Amino acid sequence: MPWILLLFAGLLEIVWAVAMKQSAGFSRMWPTAVMGVSMIGSFGLLALAMRDLPLGTAYTIWTGIGAVGAFMVGVMLLGEALTAPRLIAAALIIAGLVTMKLA
């Protein structure tokens, strides 16, 4: 169960990162509201997952899901550049997440 909570916390991290971008510096009400709600949900689920998971593992996985997920959303939906160095960086983050999970 803590891994499922952590997965959803990471997915909500992606939501709040994208909503923050869409808020245009907090000048748009609805993206700002989505960002706030998803932040609270993300932190709450992370806190629940940390009841059973080590801090280093939980936090690393959470930030990794958010980082790679935000990168993917940026490329697929926001027209951000998909370059070899960015792909390599994302692959290294994923490799780190797998290593952290296995450790």
Tab-separated table of C-alpha atoms in Angstrom:
chain	number	residue	atom	x	y	z
A	1	MET	CA	0.000	0.000	0.000
A	2	PRO	CA	2.754	2.582	0.742
A	3	TRP	CA	4.119	2.147	-2.781
A	4	ILE	CA	0.691	2.859	-4.273
A	5	LEU	CA	0.396	5.970	-2.092
A	6	LEU	CA	3.857	7.041	-3.225
A	7	LEU	CA	2.960	6.511	-6.884
A	8	PHE	CA	-0.134	8.701	-6.562
A	9	ALA	CA	1.854	11.300	-4.617
A	10	GLY	CA	4.328	11.414	-7.508
A	11	LEU	CA	1.548	11.708	-10.072
A	12	LEU	CA	0.053	14.607	-8.132
A	13	GLU	CA	3.494	16.214	-8.108
A	14	ILE	CA	3.367	16.189	-11.909
A	15	VAL	CA	-0.091	17.781	-11.791
A	16	TRP	CA	1.003	20.603	-9.519
A	17	ALA	CA	4.153	21.274	-11.531
A	18	VAL	CA	2.163	21.565	-14.764
A	19	ALA	CA	-0.515	23.662	-13.049
A	20	MET	CA	2.195	25.966	-11.702
A	21	LYS	CA	3.475	26.489	-15.242
A	22	GLN	CA	-0.060	27.130	-16.481
A	23	SER	CA	-0.754	29.593	-13.655
A	24	ALA	CA	1.523	32.173	-15.321
A	25	GLY	CA	3.132	33.245	-12.082
A	26	PHE	CA	-0.045	32.699	-10.044
A	27	SER	CA	-1.945	35.206	-12.189
A	28	ARG	CA	-4.532	32.672	-13.403
A	29	MET	CA	-6.986	31.524	-10.747
A	30	TRP	CA	-7.918	27.985	-11.822
A	31	PRO	CA	-4.427	26.653	-12.544
A	32	THR	CA	-3.303	28.208	-9.254
A	33	ALA	CA	-6.163	26.467	-7.410
A	34	VAL	CA	-5.364	23.128	-9.087
A	35	MET	CA	-1.740	23.591	-8.107
A	36	GLY	CA	-2.609	24.237	-4.459
A	37	VAL	CA	-4.980	21.293	-4.132
A	38	SER	CA	-2.644	18.880	-5.900
A	39	MET	CA	0.301	20.063	-3.762
A	40	ILE	CA	-1.618	19.366	-0.575
A	41	GLY	CA	-2.667	15.954	-1.901
A	42	SER	CA	0.844	15.112	-3.045
A	43	PHE	CA	2.445	16.058	0.268
A	44	GLY	CA	-0.285	14.264	2.199
A	45	LEU	CA	0.137	11.024	0.280
A	46	LEU	CA	3.918	11.290	0.583
A	47	ALA	CA	3.581	11.690	4.342
A	48	LEU	CA	1.348	8.610	4.531
A	49	ALA	CA	3.774	6.567	2.418
A	50	MET	CA	6.644	7.637	4.689
A	51	ARG	CA	4.972	5.890	7.614
A	52	ASP	CA	6.242	2.614	6.132
A	53	LEU	CA	9.009	3.604	3.709
A	54	PRO	CA	12.449	4.975	4.513
A	55	LEU	CA	12.779	8.746	4.072
A	56	GLY	CA	15.550	8.547	1.464
A	57	THR	CA	13.719	6.000	-0.643
A	58	ALA	CA	10.312	7.661	-0.484
A	59	TYR	CA	11.578	11.171	-1.165
A	60	THR	CA	13.847	10.054	-4.012
A	61	ILE	CA	11.089	8.089	-5.729
A	62	TRP	CA	8.586	10.939	-5.252
A	63	THR	CA	10.860	13.582	-6.718
A	64	GLY	CA	11.942	11.258	-9.519
A	65	ILE	CA	8.368	10.537	-10.580
A	66	GLY	CA	7.680	14.262	-10.526
A	67	ALA	CA	10.836	15.210	-12.436
A	68	VAL	CA	10.551	12.612	-15.189
A	69	GLY	CA	6.776	13.017	-15.407
A	70	ALA	CA	6.998	16.803	-15.699
A	71	PHE	CA	9.681	16.382	-18.353
A	72	MET	CA	7.435	14.009	-20.321
A	73	VAL	CA	4.406	16.318	-20.055
A	74	GLY	CA	6.550	19.246	-21.139
A	75	VAL	CA	7.725	17.409	-24.228
A	76	MET	CA	4.432	15.756	-25.171
A	77	LEU	CA	1.944	18.528	-24.361
A	78	LEU	CA	3.837	21.806	-24.048
A	79	GLY	CA	6.162	21.557	-27.039
A	80	GLU	CA	9.392	21.551	-25.064
A	81	ALA	CA	12.564	20.325	-26.767
A	82	LEU	CA	13.327	16.615	-26.832
A	83	THR	CA	17.092	16.461	-27.074
A	84	ALA	CA	19.596	13.679	-26.524
A	85	PRO	CA	21.034	15.237	-23.345
A	86	ARG	CA	17.549	15.624	-21.848
A	87	LEU	CA	16.710	12.000	-22.713
A	88	ILE	CA	19.965	10.818	-21.163
A	89	ALA	CA	19.243	12.841	-18.025
A	90	ALA	CA	15.740	11.325	-17.745
A	91	ALA	CA	17.165	7.827	-18.273
A	92	LEU	CA	19.716	8.430	-15.513
A	93	ILE	CA	16.964	9.580	-13.148
A	94	ILE	CA	14.962	6.438	-13.931
A	95	ALA	CA	18.069	4.284	-13.406
A	96	GLY	CA	18.554	5.959	-10.031
A	97	LEU	CA	14.938	5.307	-9.069
A	98	VAL	CA	15.220	1.626	-9.970
A	99	THR	CA	18.480	1.357	-8.050
A	100	MET	CA	16.943	3.066	-5.015
A	101	LYS	CA	13.962	0.699	-5.096
A	102	LEU	CA	16.212	-2.359	-5.366
A	103	ALA	CA	18.485	-1.144	-2.582
